[in-house]
Coordinates of C-alpha atoms in Angstrom, one line a residue:
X1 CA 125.3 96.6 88.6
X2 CA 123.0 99.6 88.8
X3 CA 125.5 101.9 90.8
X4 CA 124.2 104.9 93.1
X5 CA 126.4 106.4 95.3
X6 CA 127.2 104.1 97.8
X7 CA 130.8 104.7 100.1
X8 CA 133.2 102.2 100.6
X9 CA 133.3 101.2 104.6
X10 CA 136.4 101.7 106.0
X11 CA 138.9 99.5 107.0
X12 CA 139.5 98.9 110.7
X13 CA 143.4 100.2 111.2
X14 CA 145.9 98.7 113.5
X15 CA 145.8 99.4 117.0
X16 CA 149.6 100.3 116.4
X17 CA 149.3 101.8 113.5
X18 CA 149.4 105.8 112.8
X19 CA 145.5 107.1 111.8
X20 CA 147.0 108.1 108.2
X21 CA 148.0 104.6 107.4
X22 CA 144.1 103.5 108.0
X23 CA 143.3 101.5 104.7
X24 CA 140.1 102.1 102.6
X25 CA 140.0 98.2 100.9
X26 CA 136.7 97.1 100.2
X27 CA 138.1 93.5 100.4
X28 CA 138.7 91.5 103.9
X29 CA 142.1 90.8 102.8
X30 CA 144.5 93.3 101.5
X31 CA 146.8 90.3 100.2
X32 CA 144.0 89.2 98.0
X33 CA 143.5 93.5 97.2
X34 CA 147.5 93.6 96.1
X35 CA 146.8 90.6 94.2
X36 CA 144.1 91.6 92.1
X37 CA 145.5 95.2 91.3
X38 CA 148.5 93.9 90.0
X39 CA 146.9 90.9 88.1
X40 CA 144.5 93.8 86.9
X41 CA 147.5 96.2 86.6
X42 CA 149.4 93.5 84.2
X43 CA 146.3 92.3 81.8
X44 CA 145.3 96.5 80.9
X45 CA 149.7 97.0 80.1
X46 CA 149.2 94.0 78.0
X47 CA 146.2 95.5 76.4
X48 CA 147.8 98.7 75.6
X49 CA 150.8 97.5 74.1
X50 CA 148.5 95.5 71.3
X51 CA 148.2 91.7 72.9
X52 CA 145.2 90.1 72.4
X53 CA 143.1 88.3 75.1
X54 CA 143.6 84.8 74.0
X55 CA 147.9 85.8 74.1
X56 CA 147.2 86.9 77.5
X57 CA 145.6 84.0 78.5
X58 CA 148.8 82.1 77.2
X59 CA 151.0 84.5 78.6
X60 CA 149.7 84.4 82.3
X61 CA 148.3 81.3 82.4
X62 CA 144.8 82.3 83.0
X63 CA 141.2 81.6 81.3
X64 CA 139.6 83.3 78.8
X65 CA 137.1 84.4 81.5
X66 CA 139.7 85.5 83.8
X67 CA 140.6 87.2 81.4
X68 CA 138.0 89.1 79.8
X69 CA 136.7 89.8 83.5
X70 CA 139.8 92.0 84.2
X71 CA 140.3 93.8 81.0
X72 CA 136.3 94.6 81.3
X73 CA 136.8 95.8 85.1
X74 CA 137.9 99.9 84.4
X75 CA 139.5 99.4 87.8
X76 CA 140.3 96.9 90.3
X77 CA 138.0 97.6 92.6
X78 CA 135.4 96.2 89.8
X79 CA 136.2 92.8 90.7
X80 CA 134.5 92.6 94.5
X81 CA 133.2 89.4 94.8
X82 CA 132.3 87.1 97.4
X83 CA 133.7 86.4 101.0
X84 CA 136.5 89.0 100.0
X85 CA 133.9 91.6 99.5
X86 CA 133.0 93.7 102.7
X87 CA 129.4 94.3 101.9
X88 CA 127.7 90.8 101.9
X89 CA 124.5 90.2 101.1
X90 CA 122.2 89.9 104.2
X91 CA 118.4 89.0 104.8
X92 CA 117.9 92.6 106.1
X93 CA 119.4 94.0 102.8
X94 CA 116.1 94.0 101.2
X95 CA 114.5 96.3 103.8
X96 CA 117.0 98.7 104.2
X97 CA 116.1 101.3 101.0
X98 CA 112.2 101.1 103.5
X99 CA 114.7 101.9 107.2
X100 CA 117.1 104.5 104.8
X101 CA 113.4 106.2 103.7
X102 CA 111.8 106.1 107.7
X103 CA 115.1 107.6 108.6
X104 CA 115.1 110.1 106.4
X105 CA 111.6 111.0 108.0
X106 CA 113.6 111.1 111.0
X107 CA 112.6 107.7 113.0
X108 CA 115.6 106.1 114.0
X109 CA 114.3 104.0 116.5
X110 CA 115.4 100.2 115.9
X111 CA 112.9 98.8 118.1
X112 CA 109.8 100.4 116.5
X113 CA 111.9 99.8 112.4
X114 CA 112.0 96.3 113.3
X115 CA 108.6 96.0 114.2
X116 CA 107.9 97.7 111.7
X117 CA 109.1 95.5 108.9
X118 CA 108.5 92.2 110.9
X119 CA 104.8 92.5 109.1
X120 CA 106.1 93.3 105.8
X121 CA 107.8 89.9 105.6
X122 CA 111.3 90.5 107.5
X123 CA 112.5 87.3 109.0
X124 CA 115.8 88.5 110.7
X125 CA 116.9 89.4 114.1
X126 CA 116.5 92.6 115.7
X127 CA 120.3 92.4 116.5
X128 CA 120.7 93.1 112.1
X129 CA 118.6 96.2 112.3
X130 CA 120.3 97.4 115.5
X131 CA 123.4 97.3 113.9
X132 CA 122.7 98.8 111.0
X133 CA 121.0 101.5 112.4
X134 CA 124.2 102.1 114.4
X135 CA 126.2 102.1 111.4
X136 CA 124.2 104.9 110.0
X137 CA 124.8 106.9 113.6
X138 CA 128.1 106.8 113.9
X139 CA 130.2 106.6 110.4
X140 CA 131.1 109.6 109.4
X141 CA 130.1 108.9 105.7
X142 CA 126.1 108.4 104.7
X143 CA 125.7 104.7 105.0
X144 CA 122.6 103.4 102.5
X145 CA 121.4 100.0 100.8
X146 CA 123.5 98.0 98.2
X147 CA 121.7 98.9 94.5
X148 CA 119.8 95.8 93.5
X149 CA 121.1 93.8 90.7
X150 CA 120.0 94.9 86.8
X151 CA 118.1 91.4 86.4
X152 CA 116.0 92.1 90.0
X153 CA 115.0 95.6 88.5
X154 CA 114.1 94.1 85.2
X155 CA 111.7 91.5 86.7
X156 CA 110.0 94.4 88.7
X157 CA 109.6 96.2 85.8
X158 CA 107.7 93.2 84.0
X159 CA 105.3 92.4 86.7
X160 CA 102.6 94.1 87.4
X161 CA 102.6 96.8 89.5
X162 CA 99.8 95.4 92.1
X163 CA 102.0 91.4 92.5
X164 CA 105.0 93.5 93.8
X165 CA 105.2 93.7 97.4
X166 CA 105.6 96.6 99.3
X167 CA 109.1 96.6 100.1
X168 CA 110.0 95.8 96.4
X169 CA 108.0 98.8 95.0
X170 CA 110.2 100.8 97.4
X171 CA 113.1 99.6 96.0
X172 CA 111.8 100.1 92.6
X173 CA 110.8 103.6 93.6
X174 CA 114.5 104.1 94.9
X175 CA 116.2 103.1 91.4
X176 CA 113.7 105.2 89.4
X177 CA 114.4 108.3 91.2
X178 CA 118.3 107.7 90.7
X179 CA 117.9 107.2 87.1
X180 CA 115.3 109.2 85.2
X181 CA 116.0 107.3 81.7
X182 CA 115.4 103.9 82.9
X183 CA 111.9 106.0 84.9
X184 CA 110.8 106.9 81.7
X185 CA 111.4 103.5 80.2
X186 CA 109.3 101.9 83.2
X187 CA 106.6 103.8 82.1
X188 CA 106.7 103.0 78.0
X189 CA 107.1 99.5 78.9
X190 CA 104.5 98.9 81.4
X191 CA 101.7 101.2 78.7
X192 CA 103.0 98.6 76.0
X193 CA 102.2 95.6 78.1
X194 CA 98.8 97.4 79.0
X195 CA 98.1 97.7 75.5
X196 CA 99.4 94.3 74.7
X197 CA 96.9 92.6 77.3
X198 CA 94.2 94.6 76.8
X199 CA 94.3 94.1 73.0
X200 CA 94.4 97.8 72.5
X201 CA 95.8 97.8 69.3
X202 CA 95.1 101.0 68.0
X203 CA 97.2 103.0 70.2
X204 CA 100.3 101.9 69.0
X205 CA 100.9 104.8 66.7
X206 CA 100.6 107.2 69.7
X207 CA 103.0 104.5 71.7
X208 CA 105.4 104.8 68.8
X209 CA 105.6 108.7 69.1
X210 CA 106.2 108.6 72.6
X211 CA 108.9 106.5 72.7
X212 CA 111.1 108.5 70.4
X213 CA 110.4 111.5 71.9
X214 CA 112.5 110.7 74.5
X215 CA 116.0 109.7 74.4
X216 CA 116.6 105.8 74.7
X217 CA 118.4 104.6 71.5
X218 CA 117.7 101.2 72.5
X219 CA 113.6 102.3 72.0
X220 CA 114.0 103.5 68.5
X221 CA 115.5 100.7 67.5
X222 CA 112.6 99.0 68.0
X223 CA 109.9 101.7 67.4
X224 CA 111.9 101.8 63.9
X225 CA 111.6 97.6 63.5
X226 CA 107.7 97.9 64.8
X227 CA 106.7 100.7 61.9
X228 CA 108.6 98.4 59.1
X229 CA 105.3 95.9 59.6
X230 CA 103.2 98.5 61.7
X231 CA 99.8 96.6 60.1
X232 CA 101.0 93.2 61.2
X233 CA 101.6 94.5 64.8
X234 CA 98.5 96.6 65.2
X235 CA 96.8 93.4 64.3
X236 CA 98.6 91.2 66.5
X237 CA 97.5 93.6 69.1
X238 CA 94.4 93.6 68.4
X239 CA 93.2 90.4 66.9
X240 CA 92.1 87.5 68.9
X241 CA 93.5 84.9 66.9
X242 CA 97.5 83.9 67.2
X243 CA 99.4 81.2 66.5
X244 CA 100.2 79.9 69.7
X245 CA 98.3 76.7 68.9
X246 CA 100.9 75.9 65.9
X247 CA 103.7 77.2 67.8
X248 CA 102.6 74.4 70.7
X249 CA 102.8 71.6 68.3
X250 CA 106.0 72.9 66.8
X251 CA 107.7 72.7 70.2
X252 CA 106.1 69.0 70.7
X253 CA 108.0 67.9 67.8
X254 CA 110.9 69.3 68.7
X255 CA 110.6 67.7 72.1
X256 CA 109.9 64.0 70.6
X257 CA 113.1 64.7 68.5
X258 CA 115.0 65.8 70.9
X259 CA 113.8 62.3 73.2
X260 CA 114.5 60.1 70.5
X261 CA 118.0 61.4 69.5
X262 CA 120.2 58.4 69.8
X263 CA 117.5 55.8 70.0
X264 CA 116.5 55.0 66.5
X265 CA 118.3 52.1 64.9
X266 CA 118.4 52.5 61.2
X267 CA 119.8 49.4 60.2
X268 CA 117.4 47.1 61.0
X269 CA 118.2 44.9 58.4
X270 CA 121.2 44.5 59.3
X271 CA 122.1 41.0 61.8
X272 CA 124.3 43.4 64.4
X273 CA 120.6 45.0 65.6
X274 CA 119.4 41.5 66.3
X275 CA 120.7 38.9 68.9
X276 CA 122.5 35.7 66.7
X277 CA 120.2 33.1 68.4
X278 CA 116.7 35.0 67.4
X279 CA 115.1 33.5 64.6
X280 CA 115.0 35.8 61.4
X281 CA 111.6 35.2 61.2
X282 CA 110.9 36.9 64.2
X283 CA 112.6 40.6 62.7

């Protein structure tokens, strides 16, 4: 997940219970909490003391996902998932990074928010933005939107800029100004896909000194794999011509192969492909 700073809600306390003891579990259930801390707990000691994943597995009776999910969480709190997790996923959860920035501007008026993202394609209740506008009032902590998921940001970053809607260049704008590496890798990849569909070929070598001018490993590894056959690429760029017409019939092929697996007969010849009362004749 892209993580910004985003606070834990806090845990509603007993009515009985002394305000120290008031609990700060992300999860519904603290049973299922004590549960994963020590399952967490056990798989990290196992770790350490130089057992492997699959003798864990065998050890504790669990899968090799279950397994590889906890030693990759760096804490337990890692493994929120589902109905145990406190901040579910809502239909209003897309608008709040546009009602966090109209706040900011200081309108905190639910009635007038709501109308205000009715138009930009909000299909909830009123009630959803009440409440979270209320949240935001009263906790004591700053209350803002969950961070979208890495594979969300990625498709934003592939379209272009104009089919994103409003409230998704918002969002997009949100992440960016958290992060300026992945800002500055919006920008080289949106110029390469300009120069891609415009066939602008010759600006690669410029796009190539850009890109390692700032640091993104990732981006020199393949500025350093695009100068190996920089003529090739230029003319791919460039060029009209491509091979997508060979590369169709290719995956034809491949598709009448894959159709026909487990349907040819071989043995023709043979009297087991034929029914006994059929004259041979007829083969």
């Amino acid at each position: 997940m892209l993580r910004v700073p985003v606070p834990d809600r806090e845990a509603k306390a007993d009515e009985q219970a002394p305000p120290e003891e008031k609990s700060d579990s992300p999860w519904r259930s603290e049973r299922f909490a004590n549960r994963v801390r020590a399952r967490h707990a056990t798989v990290h000691a196992l770790l350490e003391s130089g057992h492997s994943r699959r003798s864990i597995g065998r050890q504790l009776n669990m899968t090799h996902r279950t397994v590889k999910s906890l030693a990759d969480a760096a804490k337990p709190e890692d493994r929120f998932r589902g109905q145990w997790q406190h901040n579910r996923t809502s239909v209003l959860d897309e608008y709040k990074p546009y009602l966090d920035e109209r706040w900011d501007e200081g309108c905190t008026n639910a009635w007038k928010l709501w109308e205000e993202i009715v138009p930009l394609g909000y299909q909830g209740s009123y009630g959803r933005v009440s409440a979270y506008l209320r949240e935001k009032r009263t906790s004591p902590r700053p209350v803002t939107a969950q961070p979208p998921a890495p594979r969300v940001v990625t498709r934003w970053i592939l379209s272009r800029p104009e089919t994103l809607t409003e409230i998704e260049q918002i969002r997009l704008k949100a992440v960016l100004a958290n992060c300026p590496e992945l800002d500055s890798l919006t920008g080289h990849v949106r110029s390469f896909a300009h120069m891609l569909t415009e066939r602008q070929g010759e600006r690669l070598p410029q796009w190539l000194d850009a890109a390692r001018q700032d640091d993104l490993p990732s981006l020199h590894t393949l500025a350093a794999g695009i100068d190996r056959d920089r003529d090739a690429v230029i003319a791919g760029l460039t060029l009209p011509w491509n091979s997508g017409v060979v590369e169709g019939h290719v995956n034809r092929i491949k598709m009448l192969k894959r159709q026909m697996f487990g349907r040819a007969c071989f043995c023709y010849a043979s009297a087991y492909c034929w029914p006994p009362d059929q004259p041979s004749g007829s083969r």
